[in-house]
mmCIF file of C-alpha atoms in Angstrom:
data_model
loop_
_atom_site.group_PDB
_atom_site.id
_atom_site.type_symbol
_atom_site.label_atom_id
_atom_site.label_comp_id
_atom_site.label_asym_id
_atom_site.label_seq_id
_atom_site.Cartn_x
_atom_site.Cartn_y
_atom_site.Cartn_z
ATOM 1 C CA UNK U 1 0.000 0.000 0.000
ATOM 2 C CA UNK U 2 1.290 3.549 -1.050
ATOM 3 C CA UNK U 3 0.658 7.110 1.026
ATOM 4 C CA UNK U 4 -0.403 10.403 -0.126
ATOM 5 C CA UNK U 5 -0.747 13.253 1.937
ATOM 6 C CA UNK U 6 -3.727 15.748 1.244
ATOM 7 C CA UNK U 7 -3.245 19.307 2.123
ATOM 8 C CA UNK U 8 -5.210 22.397 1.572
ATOM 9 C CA UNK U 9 -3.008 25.048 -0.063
ATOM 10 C CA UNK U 10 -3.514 27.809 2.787
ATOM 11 C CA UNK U 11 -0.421 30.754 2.821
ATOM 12 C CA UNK U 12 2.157 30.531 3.811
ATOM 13 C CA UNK U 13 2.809 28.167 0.442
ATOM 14 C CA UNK U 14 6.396 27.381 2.124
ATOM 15 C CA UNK U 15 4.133 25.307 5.002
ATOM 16 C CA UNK U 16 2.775 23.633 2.380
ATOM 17 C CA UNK U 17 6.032 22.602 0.931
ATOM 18 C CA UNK U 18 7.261 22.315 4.280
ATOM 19 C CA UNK U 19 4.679 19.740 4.593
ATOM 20 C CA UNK U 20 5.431 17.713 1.711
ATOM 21 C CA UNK U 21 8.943 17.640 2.322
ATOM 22 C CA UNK U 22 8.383 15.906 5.601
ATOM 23 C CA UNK U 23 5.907 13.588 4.478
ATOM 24 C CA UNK U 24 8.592 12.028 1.813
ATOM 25 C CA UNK U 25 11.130 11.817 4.697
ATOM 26 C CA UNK U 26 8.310 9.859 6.354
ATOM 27 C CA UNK U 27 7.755 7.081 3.456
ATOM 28 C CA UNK U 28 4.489 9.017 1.710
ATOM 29 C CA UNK U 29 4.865 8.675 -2.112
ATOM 30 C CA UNK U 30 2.251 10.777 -2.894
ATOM 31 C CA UNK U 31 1.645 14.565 -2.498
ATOM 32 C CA UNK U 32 -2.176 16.146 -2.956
ATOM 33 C CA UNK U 33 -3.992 19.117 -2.315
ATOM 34 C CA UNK U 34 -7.492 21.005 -2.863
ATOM 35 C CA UNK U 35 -7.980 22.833 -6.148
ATOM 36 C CA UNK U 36 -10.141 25.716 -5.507
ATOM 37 C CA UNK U 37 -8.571 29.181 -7.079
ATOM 38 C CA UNK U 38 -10.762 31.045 -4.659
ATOM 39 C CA UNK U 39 -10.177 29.593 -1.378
ATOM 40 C CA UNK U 40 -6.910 28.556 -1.380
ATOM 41 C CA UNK U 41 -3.763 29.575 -3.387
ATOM 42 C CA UNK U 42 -3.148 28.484 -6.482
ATOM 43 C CA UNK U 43 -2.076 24.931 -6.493
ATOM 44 C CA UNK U 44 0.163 23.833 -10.046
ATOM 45 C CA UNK U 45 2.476 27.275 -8.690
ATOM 46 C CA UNK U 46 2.804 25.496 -5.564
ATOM 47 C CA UNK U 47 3.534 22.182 -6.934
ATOM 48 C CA UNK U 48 6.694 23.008 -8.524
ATOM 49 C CA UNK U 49 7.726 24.414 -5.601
ATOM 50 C CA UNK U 50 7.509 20.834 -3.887
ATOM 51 C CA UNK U 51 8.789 18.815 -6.893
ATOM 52 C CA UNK U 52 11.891 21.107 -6.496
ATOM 53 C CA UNK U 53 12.802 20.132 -2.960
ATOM 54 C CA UNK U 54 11.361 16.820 -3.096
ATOM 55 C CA UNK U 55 13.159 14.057 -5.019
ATOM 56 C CA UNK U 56 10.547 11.302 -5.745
ATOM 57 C CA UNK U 57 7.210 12.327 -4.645
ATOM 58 C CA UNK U 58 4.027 12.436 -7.342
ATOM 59 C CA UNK U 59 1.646 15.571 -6.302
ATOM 60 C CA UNK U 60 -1.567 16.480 -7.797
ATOM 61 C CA UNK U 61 -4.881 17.650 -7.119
ATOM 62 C CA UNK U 62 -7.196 16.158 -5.169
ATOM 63 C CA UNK U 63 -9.282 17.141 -7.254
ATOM 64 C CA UNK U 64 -9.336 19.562 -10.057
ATOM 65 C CA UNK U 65 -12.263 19.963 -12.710
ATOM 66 C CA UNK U 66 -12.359 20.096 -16.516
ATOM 67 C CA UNK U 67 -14.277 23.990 -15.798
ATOM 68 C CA UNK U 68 -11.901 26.330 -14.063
ATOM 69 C CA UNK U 69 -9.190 26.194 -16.613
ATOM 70 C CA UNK U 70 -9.497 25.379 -19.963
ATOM 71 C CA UNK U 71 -8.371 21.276 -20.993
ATOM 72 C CA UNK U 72 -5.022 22.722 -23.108
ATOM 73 C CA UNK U 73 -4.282 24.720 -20.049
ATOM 74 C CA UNK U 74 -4.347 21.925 -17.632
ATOM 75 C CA UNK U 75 -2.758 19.745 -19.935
ATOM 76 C CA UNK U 76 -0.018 21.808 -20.665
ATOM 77 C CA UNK U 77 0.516 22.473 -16.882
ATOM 78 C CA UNK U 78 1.075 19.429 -16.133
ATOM 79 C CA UNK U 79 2.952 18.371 -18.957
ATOM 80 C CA UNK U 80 5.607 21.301 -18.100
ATOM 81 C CA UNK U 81 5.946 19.963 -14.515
ATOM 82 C CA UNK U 82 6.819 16.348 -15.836
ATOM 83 C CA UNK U 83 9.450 17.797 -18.375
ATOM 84 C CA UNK U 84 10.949 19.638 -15.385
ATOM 85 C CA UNK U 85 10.910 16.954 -12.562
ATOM 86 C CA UNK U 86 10.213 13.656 -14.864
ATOM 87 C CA UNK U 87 7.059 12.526 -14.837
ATOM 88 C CA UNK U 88 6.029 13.070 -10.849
ATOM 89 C CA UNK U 89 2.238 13.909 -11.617
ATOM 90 C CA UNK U 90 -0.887 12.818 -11.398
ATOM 91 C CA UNK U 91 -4.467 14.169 -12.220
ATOM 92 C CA UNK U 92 -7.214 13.332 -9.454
ATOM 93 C CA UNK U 93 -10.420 15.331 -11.649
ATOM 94 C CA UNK U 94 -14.082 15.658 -10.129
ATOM 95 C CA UNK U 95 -17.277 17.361 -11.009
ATOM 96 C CA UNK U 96 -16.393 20.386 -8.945
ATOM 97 C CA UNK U 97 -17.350 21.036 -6.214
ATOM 98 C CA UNK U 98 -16.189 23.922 -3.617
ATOM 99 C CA UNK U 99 -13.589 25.148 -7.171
ATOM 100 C CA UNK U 100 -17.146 25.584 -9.254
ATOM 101 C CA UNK U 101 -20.176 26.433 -6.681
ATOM 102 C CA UNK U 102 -17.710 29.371 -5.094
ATOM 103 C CA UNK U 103 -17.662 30.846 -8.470
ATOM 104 C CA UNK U 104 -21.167 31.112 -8.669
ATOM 105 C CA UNK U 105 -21.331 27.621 -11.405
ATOM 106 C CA UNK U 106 -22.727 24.173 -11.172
ATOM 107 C CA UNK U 107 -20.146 21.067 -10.742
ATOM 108 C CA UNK U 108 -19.938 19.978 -14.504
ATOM 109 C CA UNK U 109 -21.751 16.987 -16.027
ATOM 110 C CA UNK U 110 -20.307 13.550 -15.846
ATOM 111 C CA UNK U 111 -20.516 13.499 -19.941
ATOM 112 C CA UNK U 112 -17.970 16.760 -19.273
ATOM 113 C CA UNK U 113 -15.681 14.433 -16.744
ATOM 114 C CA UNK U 114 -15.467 11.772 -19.080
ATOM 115 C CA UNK U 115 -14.186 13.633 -22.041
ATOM 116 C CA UNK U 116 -11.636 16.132 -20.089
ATOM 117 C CA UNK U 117 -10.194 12.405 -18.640
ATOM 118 C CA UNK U 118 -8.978 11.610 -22.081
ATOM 119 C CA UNK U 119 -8.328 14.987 -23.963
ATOM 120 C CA UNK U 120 -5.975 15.890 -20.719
ATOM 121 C CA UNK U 121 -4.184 12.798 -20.758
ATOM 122 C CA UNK U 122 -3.815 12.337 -24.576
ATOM 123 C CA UNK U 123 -2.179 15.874 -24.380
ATOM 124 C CA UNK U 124 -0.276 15.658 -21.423
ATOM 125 C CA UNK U 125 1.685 12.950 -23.262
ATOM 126 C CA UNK U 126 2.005 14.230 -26.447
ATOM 127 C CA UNK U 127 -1.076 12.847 -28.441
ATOM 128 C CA UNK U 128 -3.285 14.927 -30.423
ATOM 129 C CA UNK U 129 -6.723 15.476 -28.990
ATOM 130 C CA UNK U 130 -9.723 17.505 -30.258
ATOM 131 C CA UNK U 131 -10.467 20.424 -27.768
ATOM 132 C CA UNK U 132 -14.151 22.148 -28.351
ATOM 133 C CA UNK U 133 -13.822 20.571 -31.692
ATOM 134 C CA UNK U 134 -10.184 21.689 -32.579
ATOM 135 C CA UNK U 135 -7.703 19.414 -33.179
ATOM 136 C CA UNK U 136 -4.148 19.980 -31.451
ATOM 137 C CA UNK U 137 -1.050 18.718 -30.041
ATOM 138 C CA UNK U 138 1.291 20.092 -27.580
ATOM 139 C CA UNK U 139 4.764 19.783 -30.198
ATOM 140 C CA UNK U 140 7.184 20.084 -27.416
ATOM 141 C CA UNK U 141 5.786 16.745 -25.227
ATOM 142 C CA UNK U 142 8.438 13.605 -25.331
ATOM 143 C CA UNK U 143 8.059 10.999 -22.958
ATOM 144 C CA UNK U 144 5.150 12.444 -20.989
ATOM 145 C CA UNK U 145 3.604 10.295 -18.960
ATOM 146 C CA UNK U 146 0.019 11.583 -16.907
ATOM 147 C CA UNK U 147 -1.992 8.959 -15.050
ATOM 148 C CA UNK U 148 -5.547 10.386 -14.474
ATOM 149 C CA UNK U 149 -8.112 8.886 -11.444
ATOM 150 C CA UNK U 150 -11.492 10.391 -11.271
ATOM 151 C CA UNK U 151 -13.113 10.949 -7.800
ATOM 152 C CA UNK U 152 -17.114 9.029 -7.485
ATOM 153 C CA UNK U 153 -19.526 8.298 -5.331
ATOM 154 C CA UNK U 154 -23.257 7.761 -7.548
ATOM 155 C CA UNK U 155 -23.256 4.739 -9.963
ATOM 156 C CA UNK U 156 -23.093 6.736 -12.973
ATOM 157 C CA UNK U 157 -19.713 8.563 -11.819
ATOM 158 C CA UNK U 158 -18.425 5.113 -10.542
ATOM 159 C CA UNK U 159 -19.181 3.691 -14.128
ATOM 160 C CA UNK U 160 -17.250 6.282 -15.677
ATOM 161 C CA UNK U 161 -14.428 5.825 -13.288
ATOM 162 C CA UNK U 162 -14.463 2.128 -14.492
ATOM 163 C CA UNK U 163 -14.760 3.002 -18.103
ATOM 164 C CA UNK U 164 -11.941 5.612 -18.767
ATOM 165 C CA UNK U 165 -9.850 6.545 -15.560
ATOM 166 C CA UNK U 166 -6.635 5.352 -14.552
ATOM 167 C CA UNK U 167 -7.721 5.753 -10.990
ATOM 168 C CA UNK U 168 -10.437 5.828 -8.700
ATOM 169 C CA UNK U 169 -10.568 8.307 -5.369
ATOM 170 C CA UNK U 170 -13.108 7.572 -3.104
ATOM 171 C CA UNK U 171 -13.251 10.328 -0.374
ATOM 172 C CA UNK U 172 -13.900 8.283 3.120
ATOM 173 C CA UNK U 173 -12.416 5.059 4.341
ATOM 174 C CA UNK U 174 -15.431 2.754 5.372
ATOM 175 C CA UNK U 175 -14.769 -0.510 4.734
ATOM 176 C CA UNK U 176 -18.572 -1.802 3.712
ATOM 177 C CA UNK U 177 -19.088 1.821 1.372
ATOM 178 C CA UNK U 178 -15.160 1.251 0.118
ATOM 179 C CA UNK U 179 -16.111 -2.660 -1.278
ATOM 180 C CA UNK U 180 -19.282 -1.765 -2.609
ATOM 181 C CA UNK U 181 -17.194 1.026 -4.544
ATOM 182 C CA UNK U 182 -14.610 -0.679 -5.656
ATOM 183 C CA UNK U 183 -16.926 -3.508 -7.156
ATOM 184 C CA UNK U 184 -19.158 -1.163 -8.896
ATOM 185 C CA UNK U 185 -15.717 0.516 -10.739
ATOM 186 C CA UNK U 186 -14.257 -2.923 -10.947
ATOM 187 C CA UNK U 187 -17.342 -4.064 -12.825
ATOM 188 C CA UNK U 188 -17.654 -1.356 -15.538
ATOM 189 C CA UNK U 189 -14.140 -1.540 -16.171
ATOM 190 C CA UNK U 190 -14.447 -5.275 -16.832
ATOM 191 C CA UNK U 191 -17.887 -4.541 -19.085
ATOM 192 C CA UNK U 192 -15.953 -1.658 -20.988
ATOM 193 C CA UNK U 193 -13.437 -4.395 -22.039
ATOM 194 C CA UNK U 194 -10.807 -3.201 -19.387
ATOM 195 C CA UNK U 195 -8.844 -5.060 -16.811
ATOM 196 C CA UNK U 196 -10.430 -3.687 -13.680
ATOM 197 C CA UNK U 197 -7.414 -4.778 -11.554
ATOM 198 C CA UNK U 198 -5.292 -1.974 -13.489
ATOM 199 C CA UNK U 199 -7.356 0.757 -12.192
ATOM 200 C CA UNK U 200 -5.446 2.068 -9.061
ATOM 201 C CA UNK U 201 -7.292 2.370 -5.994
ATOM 202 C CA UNK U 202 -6.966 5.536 -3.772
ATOM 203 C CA UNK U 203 -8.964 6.127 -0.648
ATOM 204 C CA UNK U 204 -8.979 9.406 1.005
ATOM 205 C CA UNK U 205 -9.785 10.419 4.617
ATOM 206 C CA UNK U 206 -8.562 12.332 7.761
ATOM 207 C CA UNK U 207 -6.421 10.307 9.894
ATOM 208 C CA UNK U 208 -5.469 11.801 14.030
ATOM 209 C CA UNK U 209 -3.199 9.310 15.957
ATOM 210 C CA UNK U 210 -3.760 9.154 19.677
ATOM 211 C CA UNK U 211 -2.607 7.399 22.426
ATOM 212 C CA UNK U 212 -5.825 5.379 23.172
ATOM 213 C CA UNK U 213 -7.573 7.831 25.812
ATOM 214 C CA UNK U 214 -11.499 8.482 25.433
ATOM 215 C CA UNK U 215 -10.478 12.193 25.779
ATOM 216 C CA UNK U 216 -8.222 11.888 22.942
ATOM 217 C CA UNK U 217 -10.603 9.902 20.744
ATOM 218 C CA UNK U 218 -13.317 12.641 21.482
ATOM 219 C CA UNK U 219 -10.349 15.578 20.893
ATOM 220 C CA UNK U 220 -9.774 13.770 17.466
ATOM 221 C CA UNK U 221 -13.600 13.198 16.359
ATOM 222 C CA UNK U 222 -14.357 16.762 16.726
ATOM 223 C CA UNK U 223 -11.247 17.888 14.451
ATOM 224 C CA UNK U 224 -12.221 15.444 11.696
ATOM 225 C CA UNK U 225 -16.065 16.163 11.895
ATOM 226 C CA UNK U 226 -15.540 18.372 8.705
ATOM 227 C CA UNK U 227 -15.163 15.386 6.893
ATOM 228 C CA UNK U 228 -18.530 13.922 7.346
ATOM 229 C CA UNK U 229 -19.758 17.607 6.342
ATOM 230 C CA UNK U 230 -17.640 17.671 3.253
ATOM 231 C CA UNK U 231 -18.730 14.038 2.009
ATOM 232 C CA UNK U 232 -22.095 14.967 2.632
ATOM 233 C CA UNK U 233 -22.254 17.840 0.699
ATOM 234 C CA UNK U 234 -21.439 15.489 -2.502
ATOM 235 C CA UNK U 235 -24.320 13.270 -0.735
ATOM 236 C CA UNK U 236 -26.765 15.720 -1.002
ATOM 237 C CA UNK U 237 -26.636 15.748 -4.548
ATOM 238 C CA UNK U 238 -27.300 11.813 -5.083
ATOM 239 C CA UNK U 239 -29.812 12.088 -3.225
ATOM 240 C CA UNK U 240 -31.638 15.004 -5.715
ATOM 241 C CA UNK U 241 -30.575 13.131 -8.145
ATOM 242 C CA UNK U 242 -31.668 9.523 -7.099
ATOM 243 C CA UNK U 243 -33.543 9.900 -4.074
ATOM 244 C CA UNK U 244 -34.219 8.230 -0.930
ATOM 245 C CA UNK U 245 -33.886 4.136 -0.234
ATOM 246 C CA UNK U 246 -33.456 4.385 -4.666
ATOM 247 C CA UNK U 247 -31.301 1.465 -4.173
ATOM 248 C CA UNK U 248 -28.820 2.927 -6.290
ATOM 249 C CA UNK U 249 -26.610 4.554 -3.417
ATOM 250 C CA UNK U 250 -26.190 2.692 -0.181
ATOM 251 C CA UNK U 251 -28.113 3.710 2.461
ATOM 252 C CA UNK U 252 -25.279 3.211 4.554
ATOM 253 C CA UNK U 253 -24.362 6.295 2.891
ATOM 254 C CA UNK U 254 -27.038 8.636 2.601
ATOM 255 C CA UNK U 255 -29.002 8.618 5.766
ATOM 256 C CA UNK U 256 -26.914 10.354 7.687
ATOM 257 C CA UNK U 257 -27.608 13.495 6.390
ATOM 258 C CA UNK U 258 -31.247 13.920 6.543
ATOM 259 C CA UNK U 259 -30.505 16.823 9.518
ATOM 260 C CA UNK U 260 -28.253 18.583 7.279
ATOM 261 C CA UNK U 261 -29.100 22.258 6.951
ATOM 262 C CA UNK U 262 -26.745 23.673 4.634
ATOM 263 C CA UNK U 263 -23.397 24.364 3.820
ATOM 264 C CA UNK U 264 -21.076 27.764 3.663
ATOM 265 C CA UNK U 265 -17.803 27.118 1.666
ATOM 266 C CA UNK U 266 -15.967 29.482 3.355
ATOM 267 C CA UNK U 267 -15.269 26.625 6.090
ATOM 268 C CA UNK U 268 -14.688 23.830 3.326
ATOM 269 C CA UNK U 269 -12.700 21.132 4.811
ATOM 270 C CA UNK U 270 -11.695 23.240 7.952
ATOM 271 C CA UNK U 271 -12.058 21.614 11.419
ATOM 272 C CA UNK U 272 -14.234 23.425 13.819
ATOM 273 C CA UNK U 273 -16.795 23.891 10.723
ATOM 274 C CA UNK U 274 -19.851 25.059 12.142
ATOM 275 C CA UNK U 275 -22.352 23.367 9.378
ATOM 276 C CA UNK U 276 -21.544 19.805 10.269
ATOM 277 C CA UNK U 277 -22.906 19.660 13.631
ATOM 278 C CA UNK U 278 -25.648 17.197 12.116
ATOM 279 C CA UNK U 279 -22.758 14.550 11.176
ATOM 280 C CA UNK U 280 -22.708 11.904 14.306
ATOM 281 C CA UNK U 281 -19.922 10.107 16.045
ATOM 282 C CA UNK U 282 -20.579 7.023 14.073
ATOM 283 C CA UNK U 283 -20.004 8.670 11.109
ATOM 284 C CA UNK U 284 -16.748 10.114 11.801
ATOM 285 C CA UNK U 285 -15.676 6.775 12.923
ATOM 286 C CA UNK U 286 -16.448 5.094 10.240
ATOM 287 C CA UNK U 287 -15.387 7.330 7.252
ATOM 288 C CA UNK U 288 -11.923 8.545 9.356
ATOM 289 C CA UNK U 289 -9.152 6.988 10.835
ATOM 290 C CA UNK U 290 -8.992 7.590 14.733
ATOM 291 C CA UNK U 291 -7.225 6.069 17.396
ATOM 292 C CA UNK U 292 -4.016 4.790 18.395
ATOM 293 C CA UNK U 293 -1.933 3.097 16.091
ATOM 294 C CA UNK U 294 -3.387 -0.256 16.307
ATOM 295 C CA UNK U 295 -6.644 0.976 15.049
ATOM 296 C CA UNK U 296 -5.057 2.635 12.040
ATOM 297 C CA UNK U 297 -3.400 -0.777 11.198
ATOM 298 C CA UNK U 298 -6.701 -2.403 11.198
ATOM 299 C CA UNK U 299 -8.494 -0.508 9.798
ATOM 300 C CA UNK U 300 -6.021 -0.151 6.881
ATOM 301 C CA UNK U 301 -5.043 -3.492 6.559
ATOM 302 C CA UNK U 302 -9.042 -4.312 6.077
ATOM 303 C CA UNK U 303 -8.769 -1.758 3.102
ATOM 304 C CA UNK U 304 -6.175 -3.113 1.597
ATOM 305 C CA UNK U 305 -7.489 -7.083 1.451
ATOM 306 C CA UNK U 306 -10.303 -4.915 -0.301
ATOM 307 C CA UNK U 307 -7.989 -3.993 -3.157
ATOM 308 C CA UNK U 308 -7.245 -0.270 -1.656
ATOM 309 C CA UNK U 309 -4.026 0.404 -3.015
ATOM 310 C CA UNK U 310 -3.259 3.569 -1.477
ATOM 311 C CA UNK U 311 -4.662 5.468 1.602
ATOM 312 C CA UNK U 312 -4.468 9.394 0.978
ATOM 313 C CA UNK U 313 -4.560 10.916 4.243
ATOM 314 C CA UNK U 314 -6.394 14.305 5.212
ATOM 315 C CA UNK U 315 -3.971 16.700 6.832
ATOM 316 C CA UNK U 316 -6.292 19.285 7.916
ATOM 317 C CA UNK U 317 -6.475 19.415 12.175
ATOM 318 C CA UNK U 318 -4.325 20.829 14.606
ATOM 319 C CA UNK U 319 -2.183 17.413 14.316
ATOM 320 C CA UNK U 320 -0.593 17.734 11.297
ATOM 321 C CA UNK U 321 3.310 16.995 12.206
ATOM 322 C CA UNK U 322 2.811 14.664 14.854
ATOM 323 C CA UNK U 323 0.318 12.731 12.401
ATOM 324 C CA UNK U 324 3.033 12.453 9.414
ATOM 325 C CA UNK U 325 5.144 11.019 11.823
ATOM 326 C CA UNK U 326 3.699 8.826 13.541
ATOM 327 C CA UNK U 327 2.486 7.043 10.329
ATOM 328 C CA UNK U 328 6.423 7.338 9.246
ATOM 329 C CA UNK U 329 7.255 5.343 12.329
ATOM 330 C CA UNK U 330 4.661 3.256 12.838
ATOM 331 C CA UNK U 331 2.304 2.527 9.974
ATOM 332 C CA UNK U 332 3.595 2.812 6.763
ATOM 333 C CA UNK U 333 6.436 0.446 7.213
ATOM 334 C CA UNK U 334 4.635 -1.956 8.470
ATOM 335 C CA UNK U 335 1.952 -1.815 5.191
ATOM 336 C CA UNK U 336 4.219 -0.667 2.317
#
């Protein structure tokens, strides 16, 4: 199992890197952050930042959109990096969420998604692709290489993650939501002609270390009940779209957030956010990591017999050193 760590890019942009750099020294092959030009800095300026004082780790969003910068653009962004640092990239795309509601737009359509996945990548490594119906090629590509994994939850955007992404991120770390996933990706990948087991398998969630206490556990539940907030934000929308008990989404999924009341972006992924009082204990349990370290083994080592290839772990609480480290010393090289 690989390790990404997933940061919001808040100033000072040398914390950021400062971050990253200590995650690598701690066995984490993966850098990530939030793409959202409005609420945080600018994320591809920060990223070459860390490739420069880094010497192996692959950063990317987690995730960017095919609507707040224009296919070539992205393309050609990432491309650059690769010719600079050698093919250390990788493209986690959504909808968009928080990056497209903030500017006053709705998340694009999954039809959107699905071409962006392989005009980006076809670019990024030197094919030609048609963009808005013009044909082009980036001339100056060799060698590029630009895995793409789509982030899903409904069935349709799970289909399309099996269809035509490299990857697939799914944003909390319950082991009954994570199989029923995986399966549903697995199986359109296998009806689309693919070999499902050559989709990588990301899952993404807050993780707090503590030392076993109730207090601690209750300390560490509190700073990660954002999470529950942010998920169910995406949650809200399957349920317009599918309703209630459809069958379609788990229930084990939705019901949670039938006290919801709203949500204000302006405390997107931040702990102490006051909109996600209606998210219960259970719920934080189940989509986070929490505990001491034993429970972090468990828990990941149950992902992993599920086919979880790498466990992307949510930075944001007032942990963030302590947590890198302990998973240097005590979890990663036991499951890498």
């Amino acid at each position: 199992m690989d390790f990404g760590l997933v940061l919001q890019t808040d100033p000072p942009a040398s914390g950021v890197v400062g971050l990253m750099r200590r995650a690598e020294r701690n066995g984490f092959t993966h850098g990530w952050t939030f793409d959202s030009a409005v609420l945080w800095q600018e994320p591809f300026v920060i990223y070459s930042r860390i490739l420069e004082h880094t010497r192996k780790l692959i950063v990317g969003p987690m995730v960017t959109n095919p609507g707040t910068r224009t296919w070539e653009v992205t393309a050609s962004t990432f491309a650059t990096l690769n010719s600079m640092y050698g093919n250390r990239t990788v493209c986690g795309i959504g909808r968009g969420d928080s990056a497209m509601r903030v500017a006053g737009r709705k998340p694009n359509t999954l039809a959107r998604v699905g071409e962006a996945i392989g005009v980006i990548r076809d670019l990024a490594e030197g094919r030609e692709a048609s963009v808005d119906g013009t044909p082009m090629r980036l001339p100056w590509v060799e060698n590029g290489k630009l895995p793409v994994w789509m982030a899903a939850y409904g069935p349709k955007a799970l289909a399309l993650a099996g269809e035509k992404a490299d990857g697939f991120i799914l944003q909390l770390a319950d082991p009954f939501l994570t199989e029923w996933m995986i399966r549903a990706v697995r199986d359109a990948a296998s009806a689309a002609g693919r070999d499902p087991s050559a989709i990588t398998i990301c899952v993404a969630a807050p993780a707090y270390v503590t030392d076993g206490s109730e207090e601690q556990l209750a300390h560490a539940r509190e700073q990660c009940r954002w999470f529950g907030g942010m998920v169910g934000n995406h949650v809200a929308d399957l349920v317009s779209r599918y309703g209630e008990h459809s069958g379609l989404v788990p229930d084990e999924l939705t019901a949670y957030i039938e006290q919801r009341q709203g949500y204000d972006y302006a405390h997107h992924g931040r702990s102490g956010n006051p909109d996600t009082a209606f998210v219960p204990d259970e719920i934080v349990d189940r989509f986070c990591l929490l505990g001491p370290v034993g429970a972090h083994l468990a828990k990941l080592e149950h992902l992993r017999e599920l086919g979880v290839d790498q466990f992307a772990l949510y930075d944001m609480h007032d942990a963030k050193e302590s947590t890198i480290d302990a998973y240097g010393e005590h979890i990663i090289p036991v499951l890498r």
